[in-house]
Short mmCIF file of C-alpha atoms and ligand atoms in Angstrom, two decimals:
data_model
loop_
_atom_site.label_atom_id
_atom_site.label_comp_id
_atom_site.label_asym_id
_atom_site.label_seq_id
_atom_site.Cartn_x
_atom_site.Cartn_y
_atom_site.Cartn_z
CA MET A 1 24.46 11.94 34.29
CA PRO A 2 24.11 10.23 37.67
CA ASP A 3 21.61 7.40 37.86
CA SER A 4 18.53 8.24 39.79
CA PRO A 5 16.28 5.51 41.16
CA ALA A 6 13.30 7.49 39.95
CA ARG A 7 14.27 6.93 36.30
CA GLU A 8 12.01 4.44 34.59
CA PRO A 9 13.61 1.84 32.35
CA ALA A 10 13.19 2.25 28.57
CA ASP A 11 14.54 0.18 25.70
CA LEU A 12 15.10 3.11 23.42
CA LEU A 13 15.29 6.87 23.72
CA ILE A 14 15.30 9.03 20.59
CA THR A 15 16.68 12.43 21.60
CA HIS A 16 17.19 15.97 20.24
CA GLY A 17 14.91 15.55 17.22
CA LEU A 18 12.24 17.70 15.65
CA ILE A 19 9.26 15.57 16.64
CA LEU A 20 6.22 15.63 14.37
CA THR A 21 3.63 13.76 16.38
CA ILE A 22 0.65 14.08 13.98
CA ASP A 23 -1.54 13.87 17.07
CA ARG A 24 -4.95 15.54 17.18
CA ALA A 25 -3.43 18.94 17.93
CA ASP A 26 -0.64 18.49 15.35
CA THR A 27 1.94 18.95 18.11
CA THR A 28 5.54 19.46 17.01
CA LEU A 29 8.46 19.55 19.45
CA ARG A 30 11.84 21.15 18.86
CA ASP A 31 14.60 19.29 20.70
CA GLY A 32 12.09 16.60 21.49
CA ALA A 33 12.46 12.99 22.56
CA ILE A 34 10.56 9.73 22.39
CA ALA A 35 10.89 6.88 24.85
CA VAL A 36 10.07 3.34 23.74
CA ARG A 37 9.62 0.20 25.81
CA GLY A 38 8.94 -3.06 24.02
CA ALA A 39 6.68 -2.27 21.08
CA GLU A 40 5.20 0.86 22.63
CA ILE A 41 5.90 4.55 22.93
CA ILE A 42 5.93 5.33 26.67
CA GLY A 43 6.86 9.01 26.56
CA VAL A 44 6.99 11.97 24.19
CA GLY A 45 8.32 15.34 25.32
CA PRO A 46 11.30 17.70 25.60
CA THR A 47 14.64 15.86 25.51
CA LYS A 48 15.72 17.16 28.90
CA ARG A 49 12.56 15.97 30.61
CA LEU A 50 12.72 12.51 29.05
CA LEU A 51 16.43 12.13 29.84
CA ASP A 52 15.55 12.85 33.47
CA ALA A 53 12.60 10.46 33.44
CA TYR A 54 13.99 7.39 31.64
CA GLN A 55 16.95 5.11 31.88
CA PRO A 56 17.30 3.82 28.29
CA THR A 57 19.21 0.77 27.09
CA GLU A 58 19.85 2.49 23.76
CA VAL A 59 19.91 6.15 22.71
CA ILE A 60 19.48 7.42 19.15
CA ASP A 61 20.63 11.01 18.83
CA ALA A 62 18.34 12.66 16.27
CA THR A 63 20.08 16.04 16.20
CA GLY A 64 19.31 17.70 12.84
CA GLN A 65 16.68 15.11 12.12
CA LEU A 66 12.91 14.85 11.94
CA VAL A 67 11.08 12.12 13.86
CA MET A 68 7.63 11.16 12.59
CA PRO A 69 5.21 8.22 12.41
CA GLY A 70 5.85 5.53 9.77
CA LEU A 71 3.90 5.88 6.53
CA ILE A 72 1.05 3.47 5.84
CA ASN A 73 0.42 2.35 2.26
CA THR A 74 -3.21 1.23 2.02
CA HIS A 75 -3.02 -0.49 -1.35
CA THR A 76 -0.29 -2.52 -2.99
CA HIS A 77 0.57 -5.89 -4.49
CA SER A 78 4.11 -6.04 -3.19
CA PRO A 79 5.63 -9.14 -4.90
CA ALA A 80 4.69 -7.61 -8.25
CA VAL A 81 7.95 -5.65 -7.93
CA LEU A 82 9.24 -8.66 -9.85
CA TYR A 83 7.31 -7.31 -12.89
CA ARG A 84 8.36 -3.69 -12.49
CA GLY A 85 8.85 -2.05 -15.88
CA LEU A 86 8.15 -5.18 -17.91
CA ILE A 87 4.68 -4.57 -19.34
CA GLU A 88 4.05 -0.95 -20.26
CA ASP A 89 1.76 1.36 -22.21
CA LEU A 90 -1.38 -0.80 -22.32
CA PRO A 91 -4.92 -0.12 -21.09
CA LEU A 92 -5.72 -1.74 -17.74
CA GLU A 93 -7.72 -4.69 -19.05
CA ALA A 94 -5.20 -5.67 -21.77
CA TRP A 95 -2.34 -5.06 -19.38
CA LEU A 96 -3.90 -7.25 -16.64
CA GLU A 97 -4.50 -10.09 -19.11
CA LYS A 98 -0.87 -10.02 -20.22
CA LEU A 99 0.35 -9.87 -16.62
CA TRP A 100 -1.84 -12.73 -15.44
CA VAL A 101 -0.82 -15.03 -18.31
CA SER A 102 2.81 -14.56 -17.31
CA GLU A 103 2.16 -14.74 -13.56
CA ARG A 104 0.42 -18.10 -14.03
CA GLN A 105 3.79 -19.42 -15.14
CA PHE A 106 5.82 -18.02 -12.26
CA VAL A 107 3.73 -17.44 -9.12
CA THR A 108 4.74 -20.01 -6.51
CA PRO A 109 5.07 -19.64 -2.73
CA GLU A 110 8.84 -19.12 -3.18
CA TYR A 111 8.23 -16.41 -5.78
CA VAL A 112 5.87 -14.57 -3.42
CA ARG A 113 8.32 -14.79 -0.54
CA LEU A 114 11.17 -13.43 -2.65
CA GLY A 115 9.11 -10.63 -4.19
CA ALA A 116 7.71 -9.63 -0.80
CA ALA A 117 11.19 -9.50 0.74
CA LEU A 118 12.43 -7.24 -2.09
CA ALA A 119 9.37 -5.00 -1.76
CA GLN A 120 9.57 -4.80 2.02
CA ALA A 121 13.22 -3.77 1.78
CA GLU A 122 12.19 -0.99 -0.61
CA MET A 123 9.28 0.11 1.58
CA LEU A 124 11.13 0.04 4.90
CA ARG A 125 14.09 1.96 3.48
CA GLY A 126 11.62 4.54 2.22
CA GLY A 127 9.87 5.01 5.56
CA THR A 128 6.78 2.92 4.83
CA THR A 129 6.27 0.73 7.87
CA THR A 130 2.86 -0.82 7.05
CA ALA A 131 1.10 -1.85 3.85
CA VAL A 132 -2.23 -3.35 2.87
CA ASP A 133 -0.89 -5.99 0.52
CA MET A 134 -3.14 -7.99 -1.81
CA TYR A 135 -1.34 -10.94 -3.31
CA TRP A 136 -1.47 -14.69 -3.79
CA HIS A 137 -0.10 -16.92 -1.01
CA PRO A 138 -0.55 -14.38 1.82
CA GLU A 139 1.12 -16.79 4.22
CA GLU A 140 4.37 -16.08 2.34
CA LEU A 141 3.82 -12.33 2.59
CA ALA A 142 3.45 -12.81 6.33
CA GLN A 143 6.61 -14.92 6.61
CA ALA A 144 8.56 -12.27 4.72
CA ALA A 145 7.15 -9.56 7.01
CA LEU A 146 8.02 -11.46 10.18
CA GLU A 147 11.58 -11.68 8.90
CA SER A 148 11.92 -8.08 7.73
CA GLY A 149 10.04 -6.58 10.68
CA PHE A 150 7.39 -5.00 8.45
CA ARG A 151 3.81 -4.43 9.68
CA LEU A 152 1.56 -6.21 7.20
CA VAL A 153 -2.14 -6.19 6.39
CA ALA A 154 -2.88 -9.25 4.24
CA GLY A 155 -5.07 -12.28 3.81
CA PRO A 156 -6.91 -14.54 1.42
CA VAL A 157 -7.53 -13.30 -2.12
CA TYR A 158 -10.74 -14.25 -3.92
CA PHE A 159 -10.57 -14.51 -7.70
CA ASP A 160 -12.77 -16.58 -9.99
CA GLY A 161 -11.38 -18.23 -13.06
CA ASP A 162 -7.83 -18.92 -14.07
CA ALA A 163 -5.84 -17.35 -11.25
CA PRO A 164 -2.06 -16.91 -11.25
CA ASP A 165 -1.72 -19.07 -8.13
CA ARG A 166 -3.51 -21.95 -9.96
CA GLN A 167 -5.75 -22.62 -6.95
CA ASP A 168 -9.53 -22.79 -6.93
CA THR A 169 -11.77 -20.79 -4.61
CA ASP A 170 -12.31 -23.73 -2.23
CA SER A 171 -8.65 -24.45 -1.60
CA ARG A 172 -7.74 -20.75 -1.40
CA GLU A 173 -10.54 -20.23 1.09
CA ALA A 174 -9.43 -23.20 3.18
CA SER A 175 -5.88 -21.87 3.51
CA GLY A 176 -7.33 -18.38 3.97
CA ARG A 177 -9.32 -19.56 6.97
CA GLU A 178 -6.14 -20.99 8.48
CA PHE A 179 -4.39 -17.67 7.86
CA LEU A 180 -7.14 -15.72 9.61
CA GLN A 181 -7.12 -18.15 12.50
CA GLN A 182 -3.37 -17.97 12.86
CA TYR A 183 -3.05 -14.18 12.73
CA ARG A 184 -6.29 -12.93 14.25
CA HIS A 185 -4.55 -11.71 17.41
CA HIS A 186 -1.05 -11.26 16.00
CA PRO A 187 0.84 -8.11 17.02
CA THR A 188 2.19 -7.18 13.56
CA ILE A 189 0.19 -9.16 10.96
CA ILE A 190 -3.32 -7.79 10.49
CA PRO A 191 -5.75 -10.09 8.68
CA CYS A 192 -7.77 -8.75 5.76
CA VAL A 193 -9.98 -10.64 3.32
CA MET A 194 -9.28 -9.55 -0.25
CA PRO A 195 -11.71 -10.30 -3.04
CA HIS A 196 -9.96 -8.94 -6.14
CA SER A 197 -12.86 -6.94 -7.63
CA THR A 198 -16.48 -7.09 -8.75
CA TYR A 199 -15.35 -7.81 -12.34
CA THR A 200 -13.17 -10.81 -11.46
CA VAL A 201 -15.16 -12.29 -8.56
CA SER A 202 -18.77 -13.50 -8.82
CA PRO A 203 -21.40 -12.24 -6.36
CA LYS A 204 -21.43 -15.74 -4.88
CA SER A 205 -17.69 -15.68 -4.15
CA LEU A 206 -17.91 -12.08 -2.96
CA GLY A 207 -20.52 -13.28 -0.46
CA ARG A 208 -18.14 -15.99 0.72
CA ALA A 209 -15.41 -13.40 1.19
CA ARG A 210 -17.81 -11.21 3.19
CA ASP A 211 -18.83 -14.15 5.39
CA LEU A 212 -15.22 -15.10 6.07
CA ALA A 213 -14.29 -11.51 7.00
CA GLU A 214 -17.32 -11.29 9.28
CA ARG A 215 -16.59 -14.58 10.99
CA PHE A 216 -13.09 -13.41 11.93
CA GLY A 217 -13.87 -9.72 12.39
CA ALA A 218 -11.27 -9.08 9.70
CA LEU A 219 -10.81 -6.11 7.40
CA LEU A 220 -12.00 -6.40 3.81
CA SER A 221 -10.33 -4.78 0.82
CA THR A 222 -11.10 -4.84 -2.89
CA HIS A 223 -10.58 -2.81 -6.07
CA CYS A 224 -13.54 -0.59 -6.91
CA ALA A 225 -14.42 1.65 -9.87
CA GLU A 226 -10.84 1.90 -11.08
CA THR A 227 -11.74 2.43 -14.76
CA ALA A 228 -14.77 3.52 -16.75
CA THR A 229 -14.67 0.15 -18.56
CA GLU A 230 -14.91 -1.69 -15.23
CA VAL A 231 -17.98 0.32 -14.21
CA ARG A 232 -19.61 -0.32 -17.61
CA THR A 233 -18.80 -4.07 -17.57
CA VAL A 234 -20.04 -4.63 -14.03
CA SER A 235 -23.15 -2.50 -14.58
CA GLU A 236 -24.07 -4.52 -17.70
CA ARG A 237 -23.39 -7.84 -16.02
CA HIS A 238 -25.04 -7.22 -12.65
CA ARG A 239 -27.20 -4.11 -13.14
CA TYR A 240 -25.24 -2.49 -10.33
CA SER A 241 -22.13 -0.37 -10.38
CA PRO A 242 -19.11 -2.00 -8.65
CA GLN A 243 -19.83 -0.05 -5.46
CA GLY A 244 -23.57 -0.68 -5.81
CA LEU A 245 -22.95 -4.41 -6.03
CA LEU A 246 -20.70 -4.37 -2.97
CA ASP A 247 -23.40 -2.51 -1.09
CA GLU A 248 -26.10 -4.93 -2.26
CA LEU A 249 -23.94 -7.75 -0.87
CA GLY A 250 -23.53 -5.98 2.48
CA MET A 251 -19.81 -5.39 2.02
CA LEU A 252 -19.56 -1.69 2.80
CA ASP A 253 -18.72 -0.73 6.36
CA GLU A 254 -15.99 0.82 8.51
CA ARG A 255 -13.75 -2.23 8.04
CA THR A 256 -13.86 -1.95 4.23
CA ILE A 257 -11.02 -0.41 2.20
CA LEU A 258 -11.84 0.28 -1.45
CA ALA A 259 -8.87 0.84 -3.73
CA HIS A 260 -9.18 3.57 -6.38
CA CYS A 261 -12.85 4.75 -6.51
CA VAL A 262 -11.98 6.85 -9.58
CA HIS A 263 -15.36 6.59 -11.32
CA THR A 264 -17.54 7.17 -8.29
CA SER A 265 -20.76 9.20 -8.53
CA GLY A 266 -21.95 11.90 -6.12
CA SER A 267 -24.49 9.62 -4.47
CA GLU A 268 -21.87 6.90 -4.14
CA ILE A 269 -19.56 9.37 -2.41
CA GLU A 270 -22.36 10.12 0.07
CA GLN A 271 -22.75 6.39 0.63
CA LEU A 272 -19.01 5.93 1.32
CA ALA A 273 -19.26 8.62 3.99
CA GLU A 274 -22.45 7.23 5.54
CA LYS A 275 -21.05 3.72 5.75
CA HIS A 276 -17.61 4.88 7.00
CA VAL A 277 -15.84 3.09 4.15
CA THR A 278 -12.17 3.92 3.54
CA VAL A 279 -10.91 4.86 0.09
CA SER A 280 -7.34 4.03 -0.85
CA HIS A 281 -6.44 6.70 -3.36
CA CYS A 282 -3.67 5.56 -5.73
CA PRO A 283 -3.05 8.69 -7.80
CA LEU A 284 0.08 7.59 -9.65
CA SER A 285 -1.35 4.24 -10.68
CA ASN A 286 -4.51 5.94 -11.91
CA LEU A 287 -2.50 8.47 -13.92
CA LYS A 288 -0.10 5.97 -15.42
CA LEU A 289 -2.77 3.47 -16.45
CA GLY A 290 -4.90 6.30 -17.83
CA SER A 291 -7.74 5.44 -15.46
CA GLY A 292 -8.62 9.00 -14.52
CA VAL A 293 -8.50 11.16 -11.41
CA ALA A 294 -10.51 10.14 -8.36
CA PRO A 295 -12.86 12.83 -6.95
CA ILE A 296 -10.88 13.14 -3.73
CA PRO A 297 -11.84 16.75 -2.84
CA ALA A 298 -15.53 15.81 -3.11
CA MET A 299 -14.91 12.78 -0.92
CA GLN A 300 -13.12 14.92 1.64
CA LYS A 301 -15.97 17.40 1.63
CA ALA A 302 -18.47 14.59 2.18
CA GLY A 303 -16.40 13.27 5.10
CA VAL A 304 -15.10 10.10 3.47
CA ARG A 305 -11.94 8.69 5.04
CA VAL A 306 -9.35 8.90 2.26
CA THR A 307 -5.95 7.25 2.55
CA VAL A 308 -3.13 6.78 0.05
CA GLY A 309 -1.70 3.77 -1.76
CA THR A 310 0.97 3.15 -4.35
CA ASP A 311 -0.68 0.13 -5.99
CA GLY A 312 1.72 -2.56 -7.24
CA ALA A 313 5.01 -1.83 -8.97
CA GLN A 314 3.90 -3.91 -11.96
CA SER A 315 1.65 -0.97 -12.88
CA SER A 316 2.83 2.10 -10.99
CA ASN A 317 6.51 1.04 -10.91
CA ASP A 318 7.26 2.41 -7.46
CA LEU A 319 6.29 1.65 -3.87
CA ASP A 320 7.40 5.12 -2.80
CA MET A 321 4.80 6.67 -0.49
CA TRP A 322 6.47 10.09 -0.65
CA THR A 323 5.71 10.33 -4.35
CA ALA A 324 2.14 9.12 -3.80
CA LEU A 325 1.77 11.66 -1.02
CA ARG A 326 3.15 14.48 -3.16
CA VAL A 327 1.04 13.66 -6.21
CA ASN A 328 -2.04 13.48 -3.99
CA ALA A 329 -1.18 16.88 -2.53
CA THR A 330 -0.66 18.50 -5.96
CA LEU A 331 -2.84 16.69 -8.53
CA HIS A 332 -6.21 17.88 -7.28
CA LYS A 333 -5.05 21.48 -6.99
CA GLY A 334 -4.18 21.37 -10.69
CA VAL A 335 -7.23 19.49 -11.90
CA HIS A 336 -9.64 21.79 -10.06
CA GLN A 337 -7.51 24.95 -10.50
CA ASP A 338 -7.72 25.46 -6.75
CA PRO A 339 -4.48 25.55 -4.70
CA THR A 340 -6.39 25.35 -1.42
CA LEU A 341 -7.40 21.71 -2.02
CA ILE A 342 -5.65 18.96 0.01
CA THR A 343 -3.22 20.79 2.23
CA ALA A 344 0.18 19.37 3.14
CA ARG A 345 -1.16 18.61 6.63
CA GLU A 346 -4.14 16.74 5.24
CA ALA A 347 -1.90 14.78 2.87
CA LEU A 348 0.33 13.74 5.81
CA ARG A 349 -2.65 12.71 7.93
CA MET A 350 -4.04 10.59 5.10
CA ALA A 351 -0.79 8.60 4.98
CA THR A 352 -0.52 8.17 8.76
CA VAL A 353 -3.36 8.59 11.29
CA ASP A 354 -6.22 8.25 8.82
CA ALA A 355 -4.65 5.11 7.37
CA ALA A 356 -4.15 3.70 10.88
CA GLU A 357 -7.88 4.13 11.50
CA ALA A 358 -8.63 2.45 8.20
CA ILE A 359 -6.78 -0.69 9.25
CA GLY A 360 -8.54 -0.77 12.61
CA LEU A 361 -5.59 0.58 14.62
CA GLY A 362 -6.79 4.14 15.13
CA GLY A 363 -6.03 4.21 18.84
CA ARG A 364 -2.78 2.29 18.44
CA LEU A 365 -0.90 3.56 15.40
CA GLY A 366 -0.38 6.49 13.05
CA SER A 367 0.83 9.19 15.47
CA LEU A 368 3.62 9.51 18.01
CA GLU A 369 1.86 9.45 21.38
CA ALA A 370 2.41 7.59 24.63
CA GLY A 371 0.54 4.30 24.55
CA LYS A 372 0.77 3.92 20.78
CA LEU A 373 2.89 1.42 18.89
CA ALA A 374 6.41 2.58 18.07
CA ASP A 375 6.45 2.75 14.27
CA VAL A 376 8.85 5.65 13.84
CA VAL A 377 10.73 7.15 10.91
CA ILE A 378 13.72 9.47 11.29
CA LEU A 379 14.63 11.72 8.36
CA ASP A 380 17.74 13.81 7.79
CA LEU A 381 16.91 17.48 7.65
CA ARG A 382 20.45 18.68 7.04
CA ARG A 383 20.15 18.44 3.29
CA PRO A 384 20.21 21.17 0.62
CA HIS A 385 16.65 20.53 -0.57
CA LEU A 386 15.31 20.72 3.00
CA THR A 387 17.20 23.88 4.03
CA PRO A 388 15.92 26.27 5.32
CA LEU A 389 12.98 24.76 7.16
CA TYR A 390 9.97 27.04 7.68
CA ASP A 391 7.06 24.64 7.50
CA VAL A 392 7.76 20.99 8.19
CA TYR A 393 4.48 19.84 6.63
CA ALA A 394 5.23 21.66 3.38
CA HIS A 395 8.68 20.06 3.28
CA LEU A 396 7.27 16.59 3.83
CA ALA A 397 4.51 16.93 1.23
CA PHE A 398 6.43 18.81 -1.46
CA ALA A 399 10.19 18.45 -0.99
CA ALA A 400 11.19 15.42 1.08
CA GLY A 401 11.65 11.93 -0.34
CA ARG A 402 12.60 8.42 0.58
CA ASP A 403 16.31 9.16 0.24
CA ASP A 404 15.98 11.38 3.29
CA VAL A 405 14.92 8.42 5.44
CA HIS A 406 17.77 7.60 7.82
CA THR A 407 16.40 5.26 10.49
CA VAL A 408 13.20 3.22 10.70
CA ILE A 409 11.64 1.55 13.73
CA VAL A 410 8.71 -0.84 13.55
CA HIS A 411 6.94 -2.23 16.60
CA GLY A 412 9.76 -0.86 18.75
CA LYS A 413 12.47 -2.60 16.76
CA VAL A 414 15.10 -0.76 14.71
CA VAL A 415 14.96 -2.26 11.20
CA VAL A 416 16.89 0.42 9.27
CA ARG A 417 19.70 2.28 11.01
CA GLY A 418 21.69 5.02 9.29
CA ARG A 419 20.38 3.75 5.92
CA ASP A 420 21.56 0.19 6.68
CA MET A 421 18.91 -2.52 6.41
CA LEU A 422 19.36 -4.63 9.54
CA THR A 423 16.82 -7.37 9.05
CA LEU A 424 17.29 -8.47 5.43
CA ARG A 425 20.23 -9.55 3.30
CA GLU A 426 19.43 -7.27 0.41
CA ASN A 427 22.32 -8.32 -1.84
CA ASP A 428 21.31 -11.98 -1.65
CA ILE A 429 17.68 -11.07 -2.33
CA MET A 430 18.59 -8.96 -5.36
CA ALA A 431 20.90 -11.66 -6.77
CA GLU A 432 18.08 -14.22 -6.51
CA VAL A 433 15.63 -11.77 -8.08
CA ASN A 434 17.94 -11.17 -11.04
CA VAL A 435 18.13 -14.90 -11.76
CA LEU A 436 14.34 -15.20 -11.73
CA ALA A 437 13.95 -12.03 -13.79
CA ARG A 438 15.91 -13.58 -16.66
CA ASP A 439 13.30 -16.36 -16.88
CA ILE A 440 10.43 -13.90 -16.64
CA GLN A 441 11.90 -11.79 -19.42
CA GLN A 442 12.56 -14.85 -21.63
CA SER A 443 8.92 -15.87 -21.27
CA GLN A 444 7.79 -12.54 -22.71
CA ARG A 445 9.46 -13.17 -26.07
ZN1 LIG B 1 -4.39 -2.86 -7.12
#
């Protein structure tokens, strides 16, 4: 094609794909293209039009492929992949106690960095481009993310008592303040203050977490009403339910993400909607730990913003957002004997645009539109389990999986290309993990 002076420069042009924008109108484009400059999408439209309009440095031909926004996991503890499959078949409280005793022996900054790198490799390969990640030593999570190219929501954890990182609240808060200062305007690291829960953090420390989040305008995320035991314990101790206590402390607003909300009453659901709080629904973790099934359809009906998380692999064994998405889109139909609940489209929105809003990037992330950040996932459609293709949403919610992910772009940068991880040395990471795992397993005997 002859060069025309009218063609605008672009760094990347993805051509000939089936583009699923997940914009407000749910626009899909056959033989569509996306132009990217720097970290941003600058054009979305028919391939022919974009080829005429842009002069790209690089072209990715997405013939036979689906192009969609990256998935956003709103609740995980990524370095806990190092405990995947080690402690099984226990109730949450007993399981946590066993985990924390062991973690106290192993959690160091190096451990966190290694675990985060392994987890980010898993997530990026699977099409998850962003995660809300609650773990000790968040500065190490951030370093791992800067290296892998992952978009990370993280920050200081509050936890009273004998914590796995062997720090006290004062020192953790001091380094947390530095973290928030350092990343408050960062392009890919989004600060979030993370008190663990109302059963492991005192009201006084919860108040400190709230103040710190307010001072920096940061997000706030905590576990809430995960099990019936938690609700009973907190209610006896504080005369408030977990959510009630958070409300009493002024911690419920549009920047708050509550993980789980399984044992949430009708009036509490109304409150979540009124205060614009986000729920991170972790269906697989709740099923596997026997915690129950969160009242997601009631939350939807009340207008609560519901998003999806995997939780950590120490409990739910998998950071695969496709499975979380599929369980979310099927579980509630079965429980309520109503196949109209949580449509494939709704399930997809929860894991993309709704989650982007939850992390404060509603206008910037979660859909493929000009002016938004280029977090893009390309899936192979030419596969037996995806052929024929009638309804792309149904395929994504009920048939597609992470093995279909071919190429992944975060913040305009290609991090996985043709199933090759470009930013991390996975073999070295796995070798190092296997050495550490031997020690972890020995300690369990
Ligand atoms: Zn969790």
